[in-house]
Amino acid sequence: MHIPDGYLSPATCALAYAVALPFWLLAYRHAKRLLHTRMVPLFAVFSAFSFVIMMFNLPLPGGTSGHAVGMGIISIVLGPWASIVAISVALLIQALFFGDGGITSFGANSLNMAIVGSLVAWASYQLLAAGAALQSRRRVLAAAVAGYLAINAAALLAAIEFGLQPLLFHDAAGTPLYAPYPLSVAVPAMMLGHLSFAGLAELLITGGLVAYLQRAHPELLSLQASRISVPTAALRTTRKLWYGLAALMILSPLGLLAAGTAWGEWGVEDFANADSRQQMALASGQMAPPVAAPEGLARLASLWSAPFPDYAPAFVHSPNFGYVLSALFGAGLILLALLLLSRLGGKPGQPE
């Protein structure tokens, strides 16, 4: 679901940034009250969780791969505005340092996963869990459904963005300049995998973690209700969550087991590779890709070279160790970014 550079036109990217900007500003306005308390490490651990969970690639129908995002559990625990900031920071680190998602398309990726995903998750959970006790099973079910709806809403928006490109941006001969597949291909290709495996993963993660928190750390589920003070117990829990995240980082090489590239994330070189072309066609309803990478896609794809593309630092010879090292590095950068955000304007306050 990480749209790379070149798949969206500059106009689409600019529009996505324009739509995302007021949400970012509003989210920061709300979240900075959280960032100006001792809650920064808790904020960081959930943002890092989103970063790491997105490294676990899952095999999807059609020979592609996908992943969960974590927008459901972050929205439920920290609220939708903090979730927007947390996931946007994770996406920015991924784009800048690991080439997972583009720089020009960062606004679109944030709009899809961080903004729409978080708001859908929050609204769904609030609606379905309304009036239920904090430890009720209905909240677990509501969380699971919220996670499922959120990731599918994000995927659908990404599919529409992909599918509109050939309709709106093509040369005089009608050849697509950016993403080559129309809506009739992009929507089913994206949604098949997300309505099934990726959505199921998000469902299980969100519902499972809420069930776990109900038993082990209910104070985290009460954060949104505790607008006046930050429960001390919630702060003590952060260290245990970092331990859990560390275990997840160590297991992150499991994300390398899924074969295939995520739909719409092919490199320029894949358009000229016979095997890759066959996989692209298979994942796109047997519709063959163009004979060469679209002109605009090829031009924008080289705009930014991430220092550690595909979570594989060049100085590390083991892909598994490189993956773990990237997870650690990414989590560290996220903590640093949130600490820097916490230093920006405003007065210390309480979470909102």
Short mmCIF file of C-alpha atoms in Angstrom, two decimals:
data_model
loop_
_atom_site.label_atom_id
_atom_site.label_comp_id
_atom_site.label_asym_id
_atom_site.label_seq_id
_atom_site.Cartn_x
_atom_site.Cartn_y
_atom_site.Cartn_z
CA MET A 1 0.00 0.00 0.00
CA HIS A 2 3.09 2.24 0.04
CA ILE A 3 2.72 4.14 -3.24
CA PRO A 4 6.21 4.70 -4.69
CA ASP A 5 7.43 7.81 -6.49
CA GLY A 6 6.21 7.95 -10.08
CA TYR A 7 2.92 6.12 -9.74
CA LEU A 8 0.98 9.31 -9.04
CA SER A 9 1.20 12.46 -11.14
CA PRO A 10 2.70 15.61 -9.59
CA ALA A 11 -0.79 17.15 -9.60
CA THR A 12 -2.22 14.18 -7.68
CA CYS A 13 0.65 14.29 -5.21
CA ALA A 14 0.18 18.04 -4.68
CA LEU A 15 -3.55 17.56 -4.12
CA ALA A 16 -2.88 14.78 -1.62
CA TYR A 17 -0.44 17.00 0.30
CA ALA A 18 -3.00 19.82 0.26
CA VAL A 19 -5.72 17.55 1.67
CA ALA A 20 -3.39 16.00 4.24
CA LEU A 21 -1.93 19.28 5.51
CA PRO A 22 -4.91 20.51 7.57
CA PHE A 23 -5.28 17.05 9.10
CA TRP A 24 -1.58 17.03 10.03
CA LEU A 25 -1.88 20.48 11.61
CA LEU A 26 -5.03 19.55 13.49
CA ALA A 27 -3.53 16.24 14.57
CA TYR A 28 -0.38 17.93 15.85
CA ARG A 29 -2.44 20.54 17.67
CA HIS A 30 -4.21 17.77 19.59
CA ALA A 31 -1.27 15.40 19.88
CA LYS A 32 1.24 17.97 21.13
CA ARG A 33 -0.54 17.90 24.48
CA LEU A 34 0.40 14.23 24.58
CA LEU A 35 3.91 14.99 23.36
CA HIS A 36 4.42 17.52 26.16
CA THR A 37 3.84 14.97 28.88
CA ARG A 38 5.82 11.92 29.97
CA MET A 39 3.80 10.01 27.40
CA VAL A 40 6.35 10.48 24.59
CA PRO A 41 7.87 6.98 25.02
CA LEU A 42 4.37 5.45 24.91
CA PHE A 43 3.60 7.52 21.81
CA ALA A 44 6.88 6.35 20.26
CA VAL A 45 6.34 2.68 21.00
CA PHE A 46 3.02 2.68 19.14
CA SER A 47 4.51 4.58 16.20
CA ALA A 48 7.43 2.13 16.12
CA PHE A 49 4.93 -0.73 16.31
CA SER A 50 3.28 0.55 13.14
CA PHE A 51 6.70 0.84 11.49
CA VAL A 52 7.68 -2.73 12.38
CA ILE A 53 4.33 -4.37 11.67
CA MET A 54 4.44 -2.93 8.16
CA MET A 55 7.70 -4.86 7.61
CA PHE A 56 5.84 -8.17 7.98
CA ASN A 57 4.88 -8.89 4.39
CA LEU A 58 2.02 -11.34 3.90
CA PRO A 59 1.41 -13.44 0.78
CA LEU A 60 -1.69 -12.22 -1.05
CA PRO A 61 -3.79 -13.75 -3.85
CA GLY A 62 -2.26 -13.10 -7.27
CA GLY A 63 1.29 -13.64 -6.06
CA THR A 64 1.70 -10.22 -4.45
CA SER A 65 2.22 -9.24 -0.84
CA GLY A 66 0.69 -6.89 1.71
CA HIS A 67 0.87 -5.99 5.38
CA ALA A 68 -1.05 -4.74 8.38
CA VAL A 69 -0.62 -1.11 9.50
CA GLY A 70 -1.74 -0.94 13.11
CA MET A 71 -4.01 2.07 12.70
CA GLY A 72 -6.79 0.35 14.64
CA ILE A 73 -4.95 -0.32 17.89
CA ILE A 74 -3.14 3.05 17.85
CA SER A 75 -6.40 4.96 17.37
CA ILE A 76 -8.10 3.04 20.14
CA VAL A 77 -5.30 3.57 22.67
CA LEU A 78 -3.98 7.03 21.80
CA GLY A 79 -6.89 8.50 19.87
CA PRO A 80 -7.22 9.34 16.16
CA TRP A 81 -5.12 12.53 16.19
CA ALA A 82 -2.16 10.91 17.89
CA SER A 83 -2.55 7.95 15.52
CA ILE A 84 -2.33 10.28 12.53
CA VAL A 85 0.93 11.72 13.85
CA ALA A 86 2.35 8.34 14.88
CA ILE A 87 1.69 6.61 11.55
CA SER A 88 2.72 9.65 9.49
CA VAL A 89 6.07 9.73 11.30
CA ALA A 90 6.53 6.00 10.65
CA LEU A 91 5.69 6.47 6.95
CA LEU A 92 8.09 9.41 6.67
CA ILE A 93 10.98 7.40 8.16
CA GLN A 94 10.16 4.51 5.82
CA ALA A 95 10.15 6.76 2.76
CA LEU A 96 13.26 8.77 3.61
CA PHE A 97 15.55 6.00 4.80
CA PHE A 98 14.22 2.74 3.37
CA GLY A 99 12.52 3.67 0.10
CA ASP A 100 9.23 2.13 1.26
CA GLY A 101 6.79 4.60 -0.26
CA GLY A 102 7.81 7.68 -2.21
CA ILE A 103 8.71 11.20 -1.21
CA THR A 104 6.32 12.77 -3.72
CA SER A 105 3.62 10.30 -2.70
CA PHE A 106 4.20 10.68 1.05
CA GLY A 107 1.14 12.93 1.28
CA ALA A 108 -1.02 10.32 -0.44
CA ASN A 109 0.34 7.47 1.67
CA SER A 110 -0.28 9.46 4.84
CA LEU A 111 -3.74 10.42 3.65
CA ASN A 112 -4.61 6.77 2.97
CA MET A 113 -3.11 4.96 5.93
CA ALA A 114 -2.50 7.55 8.66
CA ILE A 115 -5.44 9.91 8.19
CA VAL A 116 -8.30 7.96 6.61
CA GLY A 117 -7.24 4.71 8.28
CA SER A 118 -7.06 6.26 11.75
CA LEU A 119 -10.32 8.17 11.44
CA VAL A 120 -12.22 5.17 10.09
CA ALA A 121 -10.83 2.97 12.86
CA TRP A 122 -11.71 5.49 15.55
CA ALA A 123 -15.22 6.18 14.26
CA SER A 124 -15.98 2.49 13.79
CA TYR A 125 -14.74 1.58 17.26
CA GLN A 126 -16.65 4.40 18.93
CA LEU A 127 -19.84 3.43 17.14
CA LEU A 128 -19.60 -0.31 17.76
CA ALA A 129 -18.29 -0.11 21.33
CA ALA A 130 -20.55 2.70 22.50
CA GLY A 131 -21.83 2.07 26.01
CA ALA A 132 -19.85 -1.15 26.49
CA ALA A 133 -17.82 -1.70 29.65
CA LEU A 134 -14.08 -1.31 29.28
CA GLN A 135 -13.49 -5.04 29.63
CA SER A 136 -16.47 -6.27 27.63
CA ARG A 137 -16.11 -8.67 24.72
CA ARG A 138 -18.05 -6.25 22.56
CA ARG A 139 -15.05 -3.93 22.68
CA VAL A 140 -12.82 -6.71 21.35
CA LEU A 141 -15.22 -7.34 18.49
CA ALA A 142 -15.56 -3.62 17.84
CA ALA A 143 -11.77 -3.25 17.73
CA ALA A 144 -11.40 -6.15 15.31
CA VAL A 145 -14.05 -4.76 12.95
CA ALA A 146 -12.57 -1.26 13.23
CA GLY A 147 -9.13 -2.51 12.21
CA TYR A 148 -10.58 -4.45 9.28
CA LEU A 149 -12.62 -1.52 8.00
CA ALA A 150 -9.74 0.92 8.44
CA ILE A 151 -7.18 -0.97 6.38
CA ASN A 152 -9.71 -1.67 3.64
CA ALA A 153 -10.72 1.99 3.50
CA ALA A 154 -7.07 2.92 3.12
CA ALA A 155 -6.54 0.28 0.42
CA LEU A 156 -9.62 1.38 -1.50
CA LEU A 157 -8.45 4.99 -1.51
CA ALA A 158 -5.01 3.92 -2.75
CA ALA A 159 -6.65 1.81 -5.48
CA ILE A 160 -8.73 4.76 -6.65
CA GLU A 161 -5.65 6.98 -6.73
CA PHE A 162 -3.83 4.37 -8.81
CA GLY A 163 -6.77 3.75 -11.11
CA LEU A 164 -7.47 7.41 -11.89
CA GLN A 165 -3.97 8.02 -13.22
CA PRO A 166 -4.35 6.50 -16.72
CA LEU A 167 -7.73 8.21 -17.09
CA LEU A 168 -6.41 11.67 -16.21
CA PHE A 169 -2.75 11.59 -17.21
CA HIS A 170 -1.74 10.16 -20.57
CA ASP A 171 0.03 11.28 -23.72
CA ALA A 172 -1.58 12.18 -27.04
CA ALA A 173 -1.71 8.50 -28.00
CA GLY A 174 -3.49 7.60 -24.75
CA THR A 175 -0.45 5.92 -23.19
CA PRO A 176 -0.49 6.25 -19.38
CA LEU A 177 2.22 8.49 -17.96
CA TYR A 178 2.11 7.19 -14.38
CA ALA A 179 0.29 4.20 -12.83
CA PRO A 180 -0.68 2.15 -15.88
CA TYR A 181 -3.72 0.17 -14.75
CA PRO A 182 -7.27 1.64 -14.83
CA LEU A 183 -9.82 1.55 -12.02
CA SER A 184 -11.33 -1.66 -13.40
CA VAL A 185 -8.03 -3.39 -12.67
CA ALA A 186 -6.63 -1.40 -9.74
CA VAL A 187 -9.65 -1.69 -7.45
CA PRO A 188 -10.11 -5.48 -7.60
CA ALA A 189 -6.35 -6.08 -7.59
CA MET A 190 -5.89 -4.03 -4.43
CA MET A 191 -9.06 -5.04 -2.65
CA LEU A 192 -8.83 -8.80 -3.19
CA GLY A 193 -5.75 -9.01 -1.01
CA HIS A 194 -6.92 -6.51 1.59
CA LEU A 195 -10.45 -7.84 1.97
CA SER A 196 -8.89 -11.23 2.64
CA PHE A 197 -5.44 -11.69 4.15
CA ALA A 198 -4.24 -8.15 4.96
CA GLY A 199 -7.63 -7.21 6.38
CA LEU A 200 -7.72 -10.41 8.40
CA ALA A 201 -4.26 -9.62 9.79
CA GLU A 202 -5.36 -6.14 10.84
CA LEU A 203 -8.54 -7.61 12.34
CA LEU A 204 -6.62 -10.15 14.42
CA ILE A 205 -3.96 -7.67 15.51
CA THR A 206 -6.44 -5.03 16.64
CA GLY A 207 -8.90 -7.36 18.29
CA GLY A 208 -6.16 -9.53 19.79
CA LEU A 209 -4.25 -6.60 21.27
CA VAL A 210 -7.39 -5.06 22.76
CA ALA A 211 -8.23 -8.43 24.35
CA TYR A 212 -4.68 -8.62 25.72
CA LEU A 213 -4.75 -5.06 27.04
CA GLN A 214 -8.09 -5.72 28.75
CA ARG A 215 -6.45 -8.45 30.80
CA ALA A 216 -2.90 -7.18 31.23
CA HIS A 217 -2.94 -3.37 30.90
CA PRO A 218 -6.50 -2.01 31.05
CA GLU A 219 -5.09 1.39 32.01
CA LEU A 220 -4.03 1.85 28.37
CA LEU A 221 -7.59 1.38 27.19
CA SER A 222 -8.75 4.04 29.61
CA LEU A 223 -6.35 6.70 28.32
CA GLN A 224 -8.95 8.20 26.02
CA ALA A 225 -11.43 8.43 28.87
CA SER A 226 -8.79 9.94 31.17
CA ARG A 227 -8.53 13.40 29.67
CA ILE A 228 -7.67 15.10 32.92
CA SER A 229 -4.67 13.11 34.07
CA VAL A 230 -2.34 10.47 32.71
CA PRO A 231 -2.66 7.26 34.73
CA THR A 232 0.67 6.48 36.35
CA ALA A 233 0.14 2.81 35.60
CA ALA A 234 0.06 3.62 31.90
CA LEU A 235 3.53 5.07 32.15
CA ARG A 236 4.87 1.97 33.90
CA THR A 237 3.48 -0.17 31.11
CA THR A 238 5.64 1.48 28.44
CA ARG A 239 8.74 -0.48 29.35
CA LYS A 240 6.90 -3.79 28.91
CA LEU A 241 5.61 -2.66 25.54
CA TRP A 242 9.15 -1.87 24.40
CA TYR A 243 10.15 -5.43 25.37
CA GLY A 244 7.32 -6.76 23.24
CA LEU A 245 8.31 -4.51 20.36
CA ALA A 246 11.92 -5.71 20.63
CA ALA A 247 10.71 -9.29 20.28
CA LEU A 248 8.72 -8.26 17.22
CA MET A 249 11.83 -6.67 15.71
CA ILE A 250 13.82 -9.88 16.21
CA LEU A 251 11.05 -11.79 14.45
CA SER A 252 10.81 -9.24 11.63
CA PRO A 253 12.79 -11.41 9.12
CA LEU A 254 9.63 -13.53 8.93
CA GLY A 255 8.34 -10.68 6.78
CA LEU A 256 10.88 -11.68 4.13
CA LEU A 257 9.22 -15.06 3.59
CA ALA A 258 6.34 -13.70 1.52
CA ALA A 259 7.18 -13.85 -2.18
CA GLY A 260 6.08 -11.25 -4.68
CA THR A 261 5.98 -7.46 -4.79
CA ALA A 262 3.02 -5.55 -3.42
CA TRP A 263 0.61 -4.54 -6.18
CA GLY A 264 1.53 -1.14 -7.62
CA GLU A 265 4.98 -1.07 -6.04
CA TRP A 266 6.97 -2.45 -8.97
CA GLY A 267 10.27 -0.88 -9.88
CA VAL A 268 11.03 0.64 -13.28
CA GLU A 269 13.22 -2.34 -14.10
CA ASP A 270 10.30 -4.73 -13.52
CA PHE A 271 8.52 -3.45 -16.64
CA ALA A 272 11.41 -4.78 -18.75
CA ASN A 273 11.84 -8.08 -16.93
CA ALA A 274 9.95 -11.03 -18.42
CA ASP A 275 9.36 -12.80 -15.10
CA SER A 276 8.28 -9.62 -13.37
CA ARG A 277 5.95 -8.74 -16.24
CA GLN A 278 4.34 -12.14 -15.94
CA GLN A 279 3.79 -11.60 -12.20
CA MET A 280 2.38 -8.12 -12.83
CA ALA A 281 -0.09 -9.50 -15.35
CA LEU A 282 -1.07 -12.37 -13.03
CA ALA A 283 -1.78 -9.92 -10.19
CA SER A 284 -3.70 -7.62 -12.53
CA GLY A 285 -6.36 -9.93 -13.87
CA GLN A 286 -4.13 -11.15 -16.72
CA MET A 287 -3.86 -7.63 -18.13
CA ALA A 288 -0.30 -7.19 -19.37
CA PRO A 289 1.63 -4.11 -18.22
CA PRO A 290 2.91 -1.60 -20.80
CA VAL A 291 5.97 -2.68 -22.78
CA ALA A 292 8.08 -0.17 -20.86
CA ALA A 293 7.72 1.81 -17.66
CA PRO A 294 5.42 4.81 -18.23
CA GLU A 295 7.37 7.96 -19.05
CA GLY A 296 6.36 9.98 -16.00
CA LEU A 297 6.80 7.01 -13.69
CA ALA A 298 10.36 6.44 -14.94
CA ARG A 299 11.20 10.14 -14.54
CA LEU A 300 9.94 10.47 -10.96
CA ALA A 301 11.05 7.06 -9.73
CA SER A 302 14.67 8.17 -9.48
CA LEU A 303 13.85 11.40 -7.65
CA TRP A 304 14.96 10.06 -4.28
CA SER A 305 17.45 7.31 -3.44
CA ALA A 306 16.94 5.96 0.06
CA PRO A 307 20.17 5.07 1.88
CA PHE A 308 18.87 1.63 2.95
CA PRO A 309 16.41 0.51 0.25
CA ASP A 310 14.19 -2.48 1.02
CA TYR A 311 15.43 -2.50 4.63
CA ALA A 312 18.71 -3.97 3.37
CA PRO A 313 21.76 -1.89 4.39
CA ALA A 314 24.52 -2.46 1.83
CA PHE A 315 27.13 -3.03 4.55
CA VAL A 316 25.16 -5.96 6.01
CA HIS A 317 25.49 -9.22 4.10
CA SER A 318 22.74 -11.12 5.90
CA PRO A 319 19.24 -10.08 4.74
CA ASN A 320 17.78 -11.27 8.03
CA PHE A 321 20.20 -9.27 10.15
CA GLY A 322 19.77 -6.29 7.84
CA TYR A 323 16.01 -6.46 8.40
CA VAL A 324 16.41 -6.57 12.19
CA LEU A 325 18.95 -3.74 12.09
CA SER A 326 16.58 -1.66 9.95
CA ALA A 327 13.76 -2.23 12.42
CA LEU A 328 15.97 -1.08 15.30
CA PHE A 329 17.24 1.91 13.36
CA GLY A 330 13.74 2.90 12.26
CA ALA A 331 12.37 2.66 15.80
CA GLY A 332 15.24 4.81 17.05
CA LEU A 333 14.56 7.43 14.40
CA ILE A 334 10.88 7.47 15.31
CA LEU A 335 11.68 8.05 18.98
CA LEU A 336 14.07 10.84 17.99
CA ALA A 337 11.48 12.43 15.67
CA LEU A 338 8.81 12.41 18.38
CA LEU A 339 11.23 13.86 20.93
CA LEU A 340 11.97 16.66 18.46
CA LEU A 341 8.24 17.22 17.95
CA SER A 342 7.80 17.36 21.71
CA ARG A 343 10.30 20.24 21.77
CA LEU A 344 8.27 22.31 19.36
CA GLY A 345 5.99 25.10 20.61
CA GLY A 346 3.13 24.91 23.00
CA LYS A 347 2.90 24.51 26.73
CA PRO A 348 3.05 21.23 28.57
CA GLY A 349 -0.37 19.73 29.03
CA GLN A 350 -2.30 16.56 29.25
CA PRO A 351 -3.27 14.11 26.53
CA GLU A 352 -6.34 14.88 24.52
#
